[in-house]
PDB file of C-alpha atoms in Angstrom:
ATOM      1  CA  ASP V1192     -47.719 -11.935 -33.787  1.00  0.00           C
ATOM      2  CA  GLY V1193     -43.916 -11.751 -33.564  1.00  0.00           C
ATOM      3  CA  SER V1194     -43.996  -8.860 -31.106  1.00  0.00           C
ATOM      4  CA  THR V1195     -41.485  -8.909 -28.240  1.00  0.00           C
ATOM      5  CA  ASP V1196     -43.172  -6.085 -26.321  1.00  0.00           C
ATOM      6  CA  ASN V1197     -44.850  -8.413 -23.789  1.00  0.00           C
ATOM      7  CA  VAL V1198     -42.008 -10.787 -23.117  1.00  0.00           C
ATOM      8  CA  ASN V1199     -42.199 -11.988 -19.502  1.00  0.00           C
ATOM      9  CA  ARG V1200     -38.902 -11.306 -17.785  1.00  0.00           C
ATOM     10  CA  PRO V1201     -38.175 -12.679 -14.313  1.00  0.00           C
ATOM     11  CA  ASP V1202     -36.945 -10.857 -11.248  1.00  0.00           C
ATOM     12  CA  PHE V1203     -33.823 -11.712  -9.288  1.00  0.00           C
ATOM     13  CA  ALA V1204     -34.415 -13.778  -6.178  1.00  0.00           C
ATOM     14  CA  PRO V1205     -32.835 -11.807  -3.301  1.00  0.00           C
ATOM     15  CA  GLY V1206     -29.558 -13.305  -2.016  1.00  0.00           C
ATOM     16  CA  VAL V1207     -29.360 -16.185  -4.550  1.00  0.00           C
ATOM     17  CA  SER V1208     -26.591 -16.419  -7.108  1.00  0.00           C
ATOM     18  CA  GLU V1209     -27.227 -17.428 -10.685  1.00  0.00           C
ATOM     19  CA  LYS V1210     -24.077 -19.535 -10.599  1.00  0.00           C
ATOM     20  CA  PRO V1211     -24.575 -23.066  -9.276  1.00  0.00           C
ATOM     21  CA  ALA V1212     -22.996 -23.750  -5.922  1.00  0.00           C
ATOM     22  CA  GLY V1213     -21.099 -26.778  -7.169  1.00  0.00           C
ATOM     23  CA  GLY V1214     -19.847 -25.094 -10.329  1.00  0.00           C
ATOM     24  CA  ARG V1215     -21.319 -25.084 -13.828  1.00  0.00           C
ATOM     25  CA  THR V1216     -22.040 -28.402 -15.550  1.00  0.00           C
ATOM     26  CA  PRO V1217     -24.247 -29.265 -18.573  1.00  0.00           C
ATOM     27  CA  ASP V1218     -26.903 -30.439 -16.054  1.00  0.00           C
ATOM     28  CA  MET V1219     -26.890 -27.136 -14.254  1.00  0.00           C
ATOM     29  CA  TRP V1220     -25.300 -24.256 -16.180  1.00  0.00           C
ATOM     30  CA  PHE V1221     -27.155 -21.586 -14.222  1.00  0.00           C
ATOM     31  CA  ASN V1222     -29.231 -21.769 -11.012  1.00  0.00           C
ATOM     32  CA  PRO V1223     -32.875 -21.325 -11.972  1.00  0.00           C
ATOM     33  CA  GLN V1224     -33.687 -20.687  -8.269  1.00  0.00           C
ATOM     34  CA  ALA V1225     -31.928 -17.279  -8.679  1.00  0.00           C
ATOM     35  CA  PHE V1226     -34.970 -16.001 -10.580  1.00  0.00           C
ATOM     36  CA  VAL V1227     -38.576 -15.514  -9.517  1.00  0.00           C
ATOM     37  CA  PHE V1228     -41.617 -14.902 -11.696  1.00  0.00           C
ATOM     38  CA  PRO V1229     -42.915 -11.282 -11.253  1.00  0.00           C
ATOM     39  CA  GLY V1230     -46.419 -10.732  -9.974  1.00  0.00           C
ATOM     40  CA  ALA V1231     -49.316 -10.531 -12.405  1.00  0.00           C
ATOM     41  CA  GLY V1232     -49.238  -7.272 -14.281  1.00  0.00           C
ATOM     42  CA  PHE V1233     -45.595  -6.545 -13.423  1.00  0.00           C
ATOM     43  CA  ARG V1234     -42.530  -6.785 -15.611  1.00  0.00           C
ATOM     44  CA  GLY V1235     -39.367  -8.372 -14.227  1.00  0.00           C
ATOM     45  CA  ARG V1236     -36.173  -6.468 -13.827  1.00  0.00           C
ATOM     46  CA  VAL V1237     -33.790  -9.006 -15.275  1.00  0.00           C
ATOM     47  CA  GLY V1238     -32.201  -7.627 -18.406  1.00  0.00           C
ATOM     48  CA  ARG V1239     -31.318  -9.337 -21.638  1.00  0.00           C
ATOM     49  CA  ASN V1240     -28.100 -11.303 -22.066  1.00  0.00           C
ATOM     50  CA  ILE V1241     -27.274 -11.359 -18.344  1.00  0.00           C
ATOM     51  CA  LEU V1242     -26.189 -15.021 -18.417  1.00  0.00           C
ATOM     52  CA  GLU V1243     -22.895 -16.192 -19.814  1.00  0.00           C
ATOM     53  CA  GLY V1244     -22.994 -19.218 -22.051  1.00  0.00           C
ATOM     54  CA  PRO V1245     -20.252 -21.851 -22.406  1.00  0.00           C
ATOM     55  CA  GLY V1246     -17.146 -20.934 -24.245  1.00  0.00           C
ATOM     56  CA  LEU V1247     -16.413 -22.187 -27.732  1.00  0.00           C
ATOM     57  CA  ALA V1248     -12.963 -23.392 -28.811  1.00  0.00           C
ATOM     58  CA  THR V1249     -11.956 -25.601 -31.635  1.00  0.00           C
ATOM     59  CA  VAL V1250      -8.674 -26.512 -33.335  1.00  0.00           C
ATOM     60  CA  ASP V1251      -8.567 -27.558 -36.964  1.00  0.00           C
ATOM     61  CA  LEU V1252      -5.594 -29.027 -38.756  1.00  0.00           C
ATOM     62  CA  GLY V1253      -4.779 -29.325 -42.461  1.00  0.00           C
ATOM     63  CA  ILE V1254      -1.753 -31.096 -43.933  1.00  0.00           C
ATOM     64  CA  VAL V1255      -1.006 -30.957 -47.669  1.00  0.00           C
ATOM     65  CA  LYS V1256       1.692 -32.803 -49.670  1.00  0.00           C
ATOM     66  CA  ASN V1257       2.198 -31.849 -53.303  1.00  0.00           C
ATOM     67  CA  GLN V1258       4.165 -34.230 -55.551  1.00  0.00           C
ATOM     68  CA  GLN V1259       5.311 -33.149 -58.985  1.00  0.00           C
ATOM     69  CA  LEU V1260       4.961 -35.908 -61.635  1.00  0.00           C
ATOM     70  CA  SER V1261       6.200 -35.694 -65.204  1.00  0.00           C
ATOM     71  CA  GLY V1262       5.339 -32.544 -67.186  1.00  0.00           C
ATOM     72  CA  LYS V1263       2.532 -30.518 -65.677  1.00  0.00           C
ATOM     73  CA  ARG V1264       1.015 -33.374 -63.814  1.00  0.00           C
ATOM     74  CA  THR V1265       0.878 -33.215 -60.008  1.00  0.00           C
ATOM     75  CA  VAL V1266      -0.662 -35.180 -57.251  1.00  0.00           C
ATOM     76  CA  GLN V1267      -1.798 -33.612 -54.051  1.00  0.00           C
ATOM     77  CA  LEU V1268      -2.570 -35.541 -50.836  1.00  0.00           C
ATOM     78  CA  ARG V1269      -4.596 -33.618 -48.275  1.00  0.00           C
ATOM     79  CA  LEU V1270      -5.572 -34.538 -44.711  1.00  0.00           C
ATOM     80  CA  GLU V1271      -7.939 -32.252 -42.825  1.00  0.00           C
ATOM     81  CA  VAL V1272      -9.042 -32.742 -39.214  1.00  0.00           C
ATOM     82  CA  PHE V1273     -11.792 -30.597 -37.761  1.00  0.00           C
ATOM     83  CA  ASN V1274     -12.077 -30.323 -33.932  1.00  0.00           C
ATOM     84  CA  LEU V1275      -8.727 -32.042 -33.571  1.00  0.00           C
ATOM     85  CA  LEU V1276      -8.908 -32.117 -29.735  1.00  0.00           C
ATOM     86  CA  ASN V1277     -12.467 -33.459 -29.853  1.00  0.00           C
ATOM     87  CA  ARG V1278     -13.604 -30.849 -27.360  1.00  0.00           C
ATOM     88  CA  ALA V1279     -17.238 -30.752 -26.435  1.00  0.00           C
ATOM     89  CA  ASN V1280     -18.488 -27.268 -27.146  1.00  0.00           C
ATOM     90  CA  PHE V1281     -21.792 -27.045 -25.328  1.00  0.00           C
ATOM     91  CA  ASP V1282     -24.720 -25.163 -26.699  1.00  0.00           C
ATOM     92  CA  ILE V1283     -26.541 -22.457 -24.752  1.00  0.00           C
ATOM     93  CA  PRO V1284     -28.708 -23.723 -21.912  1.00  0.00           C
ATOM     94  CA  PHE V1285     -31.943 -22.986 -23.714  1.00  0.00           C
ATOM     95  CA  ASN V1286     -32.934 -22.329 -27.254  1.00  0.00           C
ATOM     96  CA  ASP V1287     -36.680 -21.921 -27.056  1.00  0.00           C
ATOM     97  CA  PRO V1288     -38.232 -19.830 -29.843  1.00  0.00           C
ATOM     98  CA  ASP V1289     -41.144 -18.931 -27.496  1.00  0.00           C
ATOM     99  CA  GLY V1290     -38.683 -17.326 -25.027  1.00  0.00           C
ATOM    100  CA  GLU V1291     -39.648 -19.660 -22.269  1.00  0.00           C
ATOM    101  CA  ALA V1292     -36.263 -20.284 -20.615  1.00  0.00           C
ATOM    102  CA  ILE V1293     -37.073 -20.436 -16.887  1.00  0.00           C
ATOM    103  CA  PHE V1294     -40.900 -20.026 -16.556  1.00  0.00           C
ATOM    104  CA  ASP V1295     -43.842 -20.908 -18.756  1.00  0.00           C
ATOM    105  CA  ASP V1296     -46.563 -18.353 -19.492  1.00  0.00           C
ATOM    106  CA  ALA V1297     -48.430 -19.267 -16.318  1.00  0.00           C
ATOM    107  CA  GLY V1298     -45.385 -18.596 -14.127  1.00  0.00           C
ATOM    108  CA  ASN V1299     -44.461 -22.236 -13.449  1.00  0.00           C
ATOM    109  CA  ARG V1300     -40.786 -23.011 -13.329  1.00  0.00           C
ATOM    110  CA  ILE V1301     -39.713 -25.157 -16.258  1.00  0.00           C
ATOM    111  CA  PRO V1302     -38.037 -28.298 -14.854  1.00  0.00           C
ATOM    112  CA  THR V1303     -35.264 -28.233 -17.519  1.00  0.00           C
ATOM    113  CA  ALA V1304     -34.273 -24.647 -16.865  1.00  0.00           C
ATOM    114  CA  GLY V1305     -30.464 -24.276 -16.758  1.00  0.00           C
ATOM    115  CA  LYS V1306     -29.744 -27.548 -18.506  1.00  0.00           C
ATOM    116  CA  ILE V1307     -27.753 -27.954 -21.739  1.00  0.00           C
ATOM    117  CA  PHE V1308     -29.010 -30.545 -24.130  1.00  0.00           C
ATOM    118  CA  ALA V1309     -26.779 -30.236 -27.172  1.00  0.00           C
ATOM    119  CA  THR V1310     -23.369 -29.264 -28.430  1.00  0.00           C
ATOM    120  CA  SER V1311     -22.794 -26.394 -30.818  1.00  0.00           C
ATOM    121  CA  THR V1312     -20.117 -28.066 -32.852  1.00  0.00           C
ATOM    122  CA  ASP V1313     -19.627 -31.586 -34.160  1.00  0.00           C
ATOM    123  CA  ALA V1314     -17.252 -34.183 -32.743  1.00  0.00           C
ATOM    124  CA  ARG V1315     -13.891 -34.714 -34.448  1.00  0.00           C
ATOM    125  CA  GLU V1316     -14.143 -35.176 -38.195  1.00  0.00           C
ATOM    126  CA  MET V1317     -11.415 -36.244 -40.568  1.00  0.00           C
ATOM    127  CA  GLN V1318     -11.213 -36.223 -44.323  1.00  0.00           C
ATOM    128  CA  ILE V1319      -8.550 -37.273 -46.788  1.00  0.00           C
ATOM    129  CA  ALA V1320      -8.335 -36.253 -50.442  1.00  0.00           C
ATOM    130  CA  LEU V1321      -6.179 -37.194 -53.350  1.00  0.00           C
ATOM    131  CA  ARG V1322      -6.128 -34.713 -56.238  1.00  0.00           C
ATOM    132  CA  PHE V1323      -4.579 -35.389 -59.634  1.00  0.00           C
ATOM    133  CA  THR V1324      -3.881 -32.297 -61.806  1.00  0.00           C
ATOM    134  CA  PHE V1325      -2.881 -32.562 -65.461  1.00  0.00           C
TER     135      PHE V1325
END
């Protein structure tokens, strides 16, 4: 029905950090063991947006050379590079429209919880253009 009133939220597991012991990787961005499913009829105490996603950084480059020809005619050569450093910008660890990020509706831990499966930006792209104006 589109309502978010009954969203199941987990509880924090006592003494367990949400950060993986070996550091964050795409295979383990957060520690799913840091969360437990609340008992039936109870709402978990974990708030919204408590986990930090991967950072996003990209460098784009554009080079333009204008060459005047005779009269009003000009030629423009343009080179554009997107994601110049070809940095992998990882997506968030889950993007489930049902809101099932760690547990399913029955309270079972989802095996892929904490994993990143995609990037949020494309790999390096280059384009070149030649423009003739008259």
